[in-house]
XYZ file of C-alpha atoms in Angstrom:
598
model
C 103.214 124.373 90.200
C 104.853 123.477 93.136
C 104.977 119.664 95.070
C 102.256 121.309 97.490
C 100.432 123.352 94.887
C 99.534 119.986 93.418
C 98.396 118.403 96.264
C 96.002 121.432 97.063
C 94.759 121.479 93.849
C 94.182 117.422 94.020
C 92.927 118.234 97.677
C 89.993 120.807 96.011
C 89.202 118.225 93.467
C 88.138 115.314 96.334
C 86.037 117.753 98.361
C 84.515 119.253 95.162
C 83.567 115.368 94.337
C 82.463 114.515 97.327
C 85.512 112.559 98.214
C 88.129 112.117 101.744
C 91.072 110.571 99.722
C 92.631 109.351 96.727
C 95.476 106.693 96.205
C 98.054 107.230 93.974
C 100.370 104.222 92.921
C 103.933 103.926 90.805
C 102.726 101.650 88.770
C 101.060 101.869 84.875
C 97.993 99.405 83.710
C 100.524 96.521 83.218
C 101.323 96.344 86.666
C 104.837 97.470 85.671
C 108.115 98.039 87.820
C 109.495 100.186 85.636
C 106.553 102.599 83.762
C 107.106 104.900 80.633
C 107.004 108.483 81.282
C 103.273 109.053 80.749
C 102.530 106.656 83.330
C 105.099 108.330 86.506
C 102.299 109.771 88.007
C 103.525 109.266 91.163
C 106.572 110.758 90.860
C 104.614 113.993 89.266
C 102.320 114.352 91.913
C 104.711 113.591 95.218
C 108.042 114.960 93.843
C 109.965 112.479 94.803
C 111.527 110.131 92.281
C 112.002 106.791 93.382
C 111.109 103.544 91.630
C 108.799 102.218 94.297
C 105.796 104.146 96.587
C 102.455 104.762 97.150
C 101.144 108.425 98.182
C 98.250 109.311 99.245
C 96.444 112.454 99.228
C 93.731 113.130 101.999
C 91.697 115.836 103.069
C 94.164 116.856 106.059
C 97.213 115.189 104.960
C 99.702 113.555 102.592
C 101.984 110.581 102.832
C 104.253 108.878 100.284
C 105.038 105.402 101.303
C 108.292 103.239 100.272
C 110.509 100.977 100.970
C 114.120 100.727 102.596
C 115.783 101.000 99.143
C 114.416 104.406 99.011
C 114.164 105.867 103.118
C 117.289 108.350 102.555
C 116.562 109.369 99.020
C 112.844 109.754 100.013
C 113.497 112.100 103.099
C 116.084 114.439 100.567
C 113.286 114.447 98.003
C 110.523 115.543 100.448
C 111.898 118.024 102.808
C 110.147 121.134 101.375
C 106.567 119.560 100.759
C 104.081 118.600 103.512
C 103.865 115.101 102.469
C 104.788 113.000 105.338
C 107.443 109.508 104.669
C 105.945 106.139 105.839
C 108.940 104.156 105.951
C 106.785 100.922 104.793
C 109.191 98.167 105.243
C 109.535 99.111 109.022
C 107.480 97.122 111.323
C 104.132 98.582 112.929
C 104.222 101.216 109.745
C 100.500 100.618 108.401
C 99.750 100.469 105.202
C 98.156 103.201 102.851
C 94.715 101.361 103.094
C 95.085 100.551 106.957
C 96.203 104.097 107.540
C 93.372 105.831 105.684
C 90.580 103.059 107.281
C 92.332 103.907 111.124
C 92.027 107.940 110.518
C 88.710 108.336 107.823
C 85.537 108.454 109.155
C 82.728 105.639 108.764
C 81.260 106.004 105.065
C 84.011 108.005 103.540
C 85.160 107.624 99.853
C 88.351 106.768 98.881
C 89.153 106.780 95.329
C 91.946 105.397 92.714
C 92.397 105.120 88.956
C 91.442 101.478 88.915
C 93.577 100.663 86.232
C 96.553 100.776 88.015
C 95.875 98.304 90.903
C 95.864 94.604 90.004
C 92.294 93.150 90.786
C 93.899 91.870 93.952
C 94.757 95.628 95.160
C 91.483 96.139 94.384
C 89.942 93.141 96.309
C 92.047 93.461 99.450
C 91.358 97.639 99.661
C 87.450 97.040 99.207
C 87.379 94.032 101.934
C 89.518 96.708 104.045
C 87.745 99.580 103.853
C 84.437 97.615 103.979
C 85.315 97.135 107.887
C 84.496 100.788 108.453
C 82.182 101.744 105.778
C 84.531 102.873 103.638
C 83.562 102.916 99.470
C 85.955 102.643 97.150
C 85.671 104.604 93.683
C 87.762 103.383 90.617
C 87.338 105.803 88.341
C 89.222 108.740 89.956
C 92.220 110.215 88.700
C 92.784 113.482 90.018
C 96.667 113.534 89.484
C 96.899 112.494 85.876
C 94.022 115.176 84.738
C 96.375 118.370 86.621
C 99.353 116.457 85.000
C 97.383 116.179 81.515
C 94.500 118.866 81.282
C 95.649 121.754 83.616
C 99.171 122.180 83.506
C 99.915 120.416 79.881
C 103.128 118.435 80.714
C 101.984 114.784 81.107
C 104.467 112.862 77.946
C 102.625 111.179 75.586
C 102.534 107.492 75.415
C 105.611 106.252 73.161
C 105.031 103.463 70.646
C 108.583 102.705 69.483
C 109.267 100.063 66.519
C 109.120 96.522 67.569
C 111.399 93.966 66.665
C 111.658 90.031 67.083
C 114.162 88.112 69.329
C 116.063 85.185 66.729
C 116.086 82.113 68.004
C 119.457 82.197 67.934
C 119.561 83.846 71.295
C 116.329 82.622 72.682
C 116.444 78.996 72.055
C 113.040 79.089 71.150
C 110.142 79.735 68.918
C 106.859 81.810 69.988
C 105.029 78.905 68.237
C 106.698 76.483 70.525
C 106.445 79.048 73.948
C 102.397 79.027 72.988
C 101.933 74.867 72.997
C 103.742 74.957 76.699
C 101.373 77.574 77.824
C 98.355 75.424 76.378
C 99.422 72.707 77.977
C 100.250 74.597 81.147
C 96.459 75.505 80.572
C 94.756 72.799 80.193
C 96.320 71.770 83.396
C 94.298 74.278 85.058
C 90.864 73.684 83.324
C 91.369 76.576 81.927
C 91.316 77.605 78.052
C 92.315 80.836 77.631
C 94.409 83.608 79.310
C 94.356 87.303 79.184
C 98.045 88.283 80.026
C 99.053 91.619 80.665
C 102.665 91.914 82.238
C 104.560 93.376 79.582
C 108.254 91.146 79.802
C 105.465 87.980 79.673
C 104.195 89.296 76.830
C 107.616 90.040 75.319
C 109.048 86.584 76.028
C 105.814 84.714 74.858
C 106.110 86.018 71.490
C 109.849 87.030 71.187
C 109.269 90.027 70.760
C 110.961 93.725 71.928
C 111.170 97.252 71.465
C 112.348 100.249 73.903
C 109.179 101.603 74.691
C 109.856 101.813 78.303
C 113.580 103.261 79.059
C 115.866 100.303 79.772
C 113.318 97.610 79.580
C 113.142 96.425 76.247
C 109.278 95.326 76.298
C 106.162 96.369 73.867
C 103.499 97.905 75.387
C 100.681 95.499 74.474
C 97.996 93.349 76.185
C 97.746 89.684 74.871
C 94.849 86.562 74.727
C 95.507 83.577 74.090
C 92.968 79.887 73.684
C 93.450 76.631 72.438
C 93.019 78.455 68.790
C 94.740 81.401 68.905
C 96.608 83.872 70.549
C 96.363 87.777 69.786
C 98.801 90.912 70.398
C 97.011 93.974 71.220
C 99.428 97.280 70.739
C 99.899 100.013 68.586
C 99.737 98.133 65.409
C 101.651 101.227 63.527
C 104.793 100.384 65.146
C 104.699 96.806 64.008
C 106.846 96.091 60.685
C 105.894 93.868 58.069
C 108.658 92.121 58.354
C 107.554 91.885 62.443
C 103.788 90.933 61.392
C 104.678 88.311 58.739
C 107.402 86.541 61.429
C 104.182 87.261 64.349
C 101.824 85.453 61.942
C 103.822 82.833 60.736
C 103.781 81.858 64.369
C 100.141 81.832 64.495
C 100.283 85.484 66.248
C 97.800 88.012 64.817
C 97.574 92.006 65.816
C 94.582 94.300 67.135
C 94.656 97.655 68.530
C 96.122 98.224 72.055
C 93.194 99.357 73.696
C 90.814 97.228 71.702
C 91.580 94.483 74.981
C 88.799 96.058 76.739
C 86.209 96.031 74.315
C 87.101 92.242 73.276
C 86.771 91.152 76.688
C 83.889 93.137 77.267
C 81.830 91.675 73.953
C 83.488 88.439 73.296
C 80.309 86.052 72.844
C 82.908 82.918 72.783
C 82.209 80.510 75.945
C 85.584 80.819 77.721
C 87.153 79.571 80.845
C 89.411 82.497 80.788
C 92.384 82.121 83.561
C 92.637 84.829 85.940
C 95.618 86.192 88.083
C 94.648 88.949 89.900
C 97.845 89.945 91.410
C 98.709 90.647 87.138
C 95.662 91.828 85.612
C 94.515 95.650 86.413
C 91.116 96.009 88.428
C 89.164 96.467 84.448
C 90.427 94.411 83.114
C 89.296 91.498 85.470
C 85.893 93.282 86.070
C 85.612 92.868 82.149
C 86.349 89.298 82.225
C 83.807 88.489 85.155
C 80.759 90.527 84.013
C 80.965 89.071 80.399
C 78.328 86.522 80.867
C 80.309 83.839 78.153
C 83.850 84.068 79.684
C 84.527 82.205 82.965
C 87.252 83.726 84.885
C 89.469 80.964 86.509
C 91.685 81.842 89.540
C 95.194 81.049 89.129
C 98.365 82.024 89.042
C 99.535 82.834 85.334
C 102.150 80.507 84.680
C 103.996 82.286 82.220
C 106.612 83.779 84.897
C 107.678 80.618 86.067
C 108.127 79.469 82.340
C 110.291 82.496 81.510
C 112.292 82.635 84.627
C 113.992 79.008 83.992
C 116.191 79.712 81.225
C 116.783 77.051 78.628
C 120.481 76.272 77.631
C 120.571 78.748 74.653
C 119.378 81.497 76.603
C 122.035 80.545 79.257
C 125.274 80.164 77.155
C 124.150 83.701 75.182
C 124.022 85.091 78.907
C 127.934 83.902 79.791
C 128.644 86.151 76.196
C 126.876 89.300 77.452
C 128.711 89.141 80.827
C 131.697 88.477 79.158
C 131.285 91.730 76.979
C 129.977 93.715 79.993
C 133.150 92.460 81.780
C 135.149 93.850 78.714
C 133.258 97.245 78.836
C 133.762 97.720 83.048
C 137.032 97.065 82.481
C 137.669 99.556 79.720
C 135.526 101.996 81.846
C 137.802 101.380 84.862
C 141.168 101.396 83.484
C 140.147 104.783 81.818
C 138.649 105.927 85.576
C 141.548 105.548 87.532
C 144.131 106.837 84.531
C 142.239 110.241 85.017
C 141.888 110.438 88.867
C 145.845 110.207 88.346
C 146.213 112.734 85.708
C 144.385 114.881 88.453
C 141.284 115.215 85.916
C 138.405 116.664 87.911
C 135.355 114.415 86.851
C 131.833 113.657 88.970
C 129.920 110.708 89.095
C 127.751 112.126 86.105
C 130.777 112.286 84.614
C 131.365 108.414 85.087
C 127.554 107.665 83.916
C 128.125 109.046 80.411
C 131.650 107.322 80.047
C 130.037 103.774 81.031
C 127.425 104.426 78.575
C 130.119 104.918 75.840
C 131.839 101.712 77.330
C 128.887 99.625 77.232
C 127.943 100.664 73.452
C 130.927 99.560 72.184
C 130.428 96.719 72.416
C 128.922 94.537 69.554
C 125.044 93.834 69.980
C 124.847 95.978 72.959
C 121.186 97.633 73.042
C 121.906 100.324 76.211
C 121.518 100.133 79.681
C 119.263 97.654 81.829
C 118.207 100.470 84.023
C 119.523 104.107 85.424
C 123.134 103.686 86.356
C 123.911 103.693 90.200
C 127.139 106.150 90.344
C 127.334 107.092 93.835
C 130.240 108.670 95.572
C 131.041 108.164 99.685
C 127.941 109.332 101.442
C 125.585 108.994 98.355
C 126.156 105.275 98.114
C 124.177 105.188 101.729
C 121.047 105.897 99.253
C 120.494 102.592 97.652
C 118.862 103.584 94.653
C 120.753 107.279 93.955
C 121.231 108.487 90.551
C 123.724 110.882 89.346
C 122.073 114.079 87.402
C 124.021 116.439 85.409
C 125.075 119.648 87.097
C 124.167 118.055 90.386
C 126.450 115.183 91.383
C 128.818 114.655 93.614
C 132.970 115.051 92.522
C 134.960 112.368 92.830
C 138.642 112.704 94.792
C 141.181 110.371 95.349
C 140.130 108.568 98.539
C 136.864 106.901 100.329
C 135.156 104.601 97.820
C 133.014 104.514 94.743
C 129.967 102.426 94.214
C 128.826 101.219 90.520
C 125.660 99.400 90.169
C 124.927 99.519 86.936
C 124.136 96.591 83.700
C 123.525 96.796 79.927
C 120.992 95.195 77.468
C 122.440 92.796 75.148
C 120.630 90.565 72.306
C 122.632 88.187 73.842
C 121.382 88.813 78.009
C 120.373 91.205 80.158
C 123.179 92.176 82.823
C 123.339 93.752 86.172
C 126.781 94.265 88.384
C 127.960 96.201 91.338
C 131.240 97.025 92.380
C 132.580 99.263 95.448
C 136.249 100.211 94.409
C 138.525 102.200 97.067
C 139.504 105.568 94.768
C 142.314 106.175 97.517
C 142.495 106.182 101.265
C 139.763 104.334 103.210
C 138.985 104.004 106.869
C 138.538 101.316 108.663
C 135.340 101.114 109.111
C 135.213 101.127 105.201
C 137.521 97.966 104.973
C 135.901 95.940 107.342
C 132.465 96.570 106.077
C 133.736 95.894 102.411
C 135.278 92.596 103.821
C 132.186 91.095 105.727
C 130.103 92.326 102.677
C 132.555 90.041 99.963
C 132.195 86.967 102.809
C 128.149 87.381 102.587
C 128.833 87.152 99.420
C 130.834 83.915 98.945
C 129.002 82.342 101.376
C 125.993 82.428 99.361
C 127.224 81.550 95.735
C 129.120 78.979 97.016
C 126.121 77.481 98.656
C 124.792 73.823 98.093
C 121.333 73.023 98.359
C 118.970 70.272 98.283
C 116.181 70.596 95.439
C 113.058 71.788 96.562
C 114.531 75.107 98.554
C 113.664 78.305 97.979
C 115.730 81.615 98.124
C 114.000 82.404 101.315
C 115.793 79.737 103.086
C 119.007 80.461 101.472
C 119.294 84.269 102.628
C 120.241 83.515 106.005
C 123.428 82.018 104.497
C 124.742 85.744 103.793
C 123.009 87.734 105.965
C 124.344 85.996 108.947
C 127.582 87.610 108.675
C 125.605 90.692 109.041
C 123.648 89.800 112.130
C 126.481 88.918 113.871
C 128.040 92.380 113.609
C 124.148 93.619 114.590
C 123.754 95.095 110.930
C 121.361 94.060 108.301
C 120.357 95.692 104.994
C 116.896 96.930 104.227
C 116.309 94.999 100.697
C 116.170 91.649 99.533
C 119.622 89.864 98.962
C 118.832 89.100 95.206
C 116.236 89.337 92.734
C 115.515 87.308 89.242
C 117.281 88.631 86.003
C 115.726 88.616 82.509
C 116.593 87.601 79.449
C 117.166 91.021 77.080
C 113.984 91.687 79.556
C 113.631 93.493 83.039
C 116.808 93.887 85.332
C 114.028 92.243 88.011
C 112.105 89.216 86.944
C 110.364 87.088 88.948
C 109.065 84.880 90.791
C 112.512 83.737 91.997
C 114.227 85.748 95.057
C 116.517 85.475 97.763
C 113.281 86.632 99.645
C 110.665 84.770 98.004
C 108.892 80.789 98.929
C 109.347 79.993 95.324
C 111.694 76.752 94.624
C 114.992 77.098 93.051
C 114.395 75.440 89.847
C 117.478 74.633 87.213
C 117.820 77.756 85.075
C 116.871 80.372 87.369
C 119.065 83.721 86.995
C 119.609 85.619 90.368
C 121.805 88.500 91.899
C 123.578 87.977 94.975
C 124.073 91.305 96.626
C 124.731 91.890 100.075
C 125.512 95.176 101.295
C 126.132 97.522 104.143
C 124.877 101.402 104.072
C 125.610 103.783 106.612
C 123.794 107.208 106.336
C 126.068 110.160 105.764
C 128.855 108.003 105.631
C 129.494 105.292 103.049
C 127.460 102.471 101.220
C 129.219 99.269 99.926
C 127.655 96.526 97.769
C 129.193 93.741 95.913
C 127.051 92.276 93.488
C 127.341 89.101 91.453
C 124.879 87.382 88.717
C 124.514 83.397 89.463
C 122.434 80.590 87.813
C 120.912 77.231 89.555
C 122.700 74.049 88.085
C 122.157 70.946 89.076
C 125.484 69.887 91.281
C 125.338 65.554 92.361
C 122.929 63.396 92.630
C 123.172 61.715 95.995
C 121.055 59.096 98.031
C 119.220 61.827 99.626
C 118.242 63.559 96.675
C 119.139 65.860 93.888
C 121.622 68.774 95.114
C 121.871 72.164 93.723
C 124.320 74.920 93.527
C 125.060 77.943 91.613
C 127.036 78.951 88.862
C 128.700 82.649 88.242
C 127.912 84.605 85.703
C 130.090 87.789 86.445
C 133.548 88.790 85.154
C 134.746 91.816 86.981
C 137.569 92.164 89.178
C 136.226 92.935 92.909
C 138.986 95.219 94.884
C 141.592 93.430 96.993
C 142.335 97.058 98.075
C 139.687 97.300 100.403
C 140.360 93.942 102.387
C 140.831 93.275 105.591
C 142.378 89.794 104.256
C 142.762 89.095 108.070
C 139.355 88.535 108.294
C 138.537 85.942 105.456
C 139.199 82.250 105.825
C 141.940 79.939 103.466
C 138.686 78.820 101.807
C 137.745 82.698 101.280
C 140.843 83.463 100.243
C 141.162 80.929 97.521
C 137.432 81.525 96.365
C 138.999 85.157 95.278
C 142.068 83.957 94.068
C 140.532 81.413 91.771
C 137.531 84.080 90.805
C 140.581 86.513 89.715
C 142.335 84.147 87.630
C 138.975 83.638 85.925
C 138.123 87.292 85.288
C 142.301 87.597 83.541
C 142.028 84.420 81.628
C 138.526 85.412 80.130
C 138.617 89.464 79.992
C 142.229 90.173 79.285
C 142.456 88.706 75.726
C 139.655 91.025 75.046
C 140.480 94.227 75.710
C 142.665 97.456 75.738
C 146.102 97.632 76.965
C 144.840 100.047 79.321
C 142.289 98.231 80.519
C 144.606 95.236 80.324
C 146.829 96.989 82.815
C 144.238 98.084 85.052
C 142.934 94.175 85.418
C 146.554 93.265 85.909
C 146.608 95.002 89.343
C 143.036 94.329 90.031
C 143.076 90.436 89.926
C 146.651 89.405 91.772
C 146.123 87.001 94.182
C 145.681 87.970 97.456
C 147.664 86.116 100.739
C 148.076 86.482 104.140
């Protein structure tokens, strides 16, 4: 079937049931970024294959909302359905729920798959809708039965062998991880927790397996009281070896989908914490019509425990930069030896030969999410991905842009570079240049404890606003540990305090449609910096190691203190990656790390 063909056929299904609408999220019932293949529903039903988006499927129309990551890609993907693009992080664009209350009758039926909305969605939509009449069914999923029943391509959920996390590279024990979050508990009269985020899950209990691409979780639900805490997943997949180390940290196993019918027929008097913006719309329905549990509001405070690293998890995370360093390197000074041999290669080709760089290296466990290859006017779409047979070929001039980052046992790692592959313009240059000093600006910033990334983006995107450009994305996000490229809560967009620990991306950028994009990325921790009169100051500390390209400066432009922020960043990258790696790639960070003057 075709993009449209599906709608119709979803279209037939709501007026055959009675029913004006259905909403159709990206997300699975773990309230997941990233979802396995069974769950990219979405994506099946709307063709377009972004990360992030809502579309909905009405009566007399169709809409796929997403954000400003994804407006260019989005528009490419949809030309030759009917589906119309909400560009949702545009001001006055309503929302799917304020769009379909504004344009549905009075007592029309709107339904969803409640499973994949937390019971916030769920909340908000109903107290929406309930303005105009408007009912709201949860048990309609239109998409996944054509995707399942009728045309017989839906993948089947993957259950791949799980594995523990030593802690030699987590600096701590599940056992240990479970008497914080009892304590963290208790705090909020509260004694138990029904936690279904998968990377909390997999950082609670240490453990990890690849059953979503790139994101080394285990697709489980857990529970955990005062006495005990319990994995639900596919218990097949689980080794002994897995189960003994589990149990030994007072960890026991049930079914995956047994969750539901625990929570539903649990007679044990529970004050059961609730966050609704993390547990699906069931699962909290379970937990609040089980007359012996008593859901507590709250924020789960397992994120905010994960996303302050300890110091083991923090020196293994210097190692896997280190070897992704090595393996850009290698990758690079093999890149530009070919463009000068006059090899003809694409930016697919580039994807498989960073793949082969990255697994090189020793405890390397793949990528950290779909490599970011884009050539001159694909770079403009933030989030492009390379396919084979389809992407763009590379010639010697304009610029490249890598965003790309590997799993390690050691770290998870993310890094972008724009390098000049010959000639640029000089509108090229001078957006590369104000990109680097949004950059610098921001990791060299010192704070007083207590801020939040929030108030720190201005710092970098002021050098934006001056020029009257902007980027339509946040300027960094959390990283996990051998978890999700994206953790939160910490942001460069979000209200949550910079705590000691935290793991963030700085990365500005500038993207101009059918033209270029440029991004410079770099991975930063909080540290404490002095302690002064007025308080406890903060700063950050760098994480990257790759060489960023004095090529594409405008070096008339940056300051002395600029300048000597590279210099000394350059010197760091030789003295630490050089030892490490090829002559080639030796020779290739020789040119790529001389200091730069005026």
């Amino acid at each position: 079937m075709t993009v449209n063909e599906r709608i119709q056929w979803v279209r037939r299904q709501l007026t055959e049931n009675g029913m004006d609408a259905c909403i159709i999220p990206s997300s699975d019932p773990h309230m997941s970024e990233y979802v396995s293949d069974h769950w990219k529903t979405r994506a099946y039903i709307s063709g377009f294959s972004g990360s992030a988006g809502t579309f909905v499927v009405a009566r007399d129309m169709s809409g796929l909302w997403t954000d400003g990551r994804y407006y260019v890609q989005a528009a490419k993907e949809l030309k030759d359905s009917e589906a119309v693009l909400f560009k949702a992080a545009d001001a006055g664009c309503p929302t799917p729920t304020g769009y379909l209350a504004e344009h549905l009758p009075e007592g029309s039926i709107v339904g969803v798959n409640g499973k994949l909305f937390s019971a916030g969605q769920v909340e908000k939509m109903r107290k929406e809708f309930s303005k105009k009449g408007i009912k709201l069914e949860l048990r309609a999923d239109y998409a996944n039965t054509l995707w399942e029943a009728v045309e017989k391509t839906r993948p089947a959920e993957v259950f791949t062998e799980a594995f523990l996390l030593e802690t030699k590279y987590t600096g701590e024990s599940a056992a240990d991880k479970l008497s914080r979050l009892r304590e963290k508990l208790e705090e909020l009269d509260a004694d138990a927790i029904a936690v279904s985020k998968l990377d909390n899950i997999a950082w609670l209990f240490n453990i990890r397996s690849d059953d979503i691409e790139n994101n080394p979780v285990v697709i489980s639900y857990a529970f955990v009281s005062k006495e005990d805490a319990v994995l639900f997943t596919e218990s097949s997949r689980i080794p002994v070896c897995v189960r003994d180390g589990l149990a030994n940290e007072g960890v026991s196993i049930r079914g995956y989908e047994e969750i539901y019918d625990f929570l539903e027929s649990t007679g044990s008097k529970l004050r059961v914490l609730c966050d609704k913006e993390e547990l699906n719309g069931e699962l909290a329905a379970l937990i609040e019509n089980n007359a012996a549990l008593t859901a507590v509001p709250g924020e789960d405070p397992i994120p905010l425990m994960k996303a302050c690293k300890n110091k083991t998890e923090n020196e293994n995370t210097h190692k896997a930069y280190l070897k992704d360093g090595c393996a850009l390197a290698e990758f690079y000074g093999w890149l530009f030896e070919e463009l000068d041999k006059g090899t003809s290669l694409t930016e697919y080709d580039c994807v498989e030969k960073l793949a082969e760089c990255r697994r090189a290296q020793p405890l390397n466990r793949g990528d950290s999410f779909t490599p970011i290859i884009a050539y001159r006017e694909n770079a403009a779409m933030m989030h492009y991905a390379p396919k084979p047979g389809v992407s763009k070929q590379l010639d010697k001039s304009h610029m490249l842009l890598i965003d790309s980052g590997g799993q390690y046992l050691e770290g998870t790692t993310d890094i972008t570079r724009t390098f000049a592959l010959g000639e640029i313009n000089e509108t090229e240059r001078f957006d590369f240049t104000l990109t680097l000093k949004g950059s610098i600006a921001l990791m060299e910033a010192v704070f007083k404890y207590g801020a939040s990334g929030k108030q720190l983006d201005a710092l970098c995107r002021e050098y934006f606003w001056r020029e009257g450009l902007d980027y339509r994305c946040a300027t960094g996000h959390g990283v996990g540990f051998m978890l999700n490229v994206h953790e939160g809560p910490q942001s460069f967009g979000s209200p949550v305090k910079l705590e000691e620990g935290m793991v963030l991306t700085v990365e500005p950028g500038v993207y101009r449609e059918g033209e270029h994009g440029i991004r410079t990325e770099n991975v930063v921790e909080v540290v404490k910096g002095d302690d002064t009169e007025y308080g406890q100051m903060m700063k950050f500390e760098n994480f990257t190691l790759v060489p960023i390209d004095v090529n594409c400066l405008d070096v008339s432009m940056l300051t002395d203190h600029e300048i000597k922020w590279l210099n000394d960043y350059h010197a760091k990258v030789w003295e630490k990656v050089s030892p490490l790696v090829s002559e080639r790639a030796k020779n290739w960070l020789y040119r790529y790390t001389r200091p730069v003057s005026r």
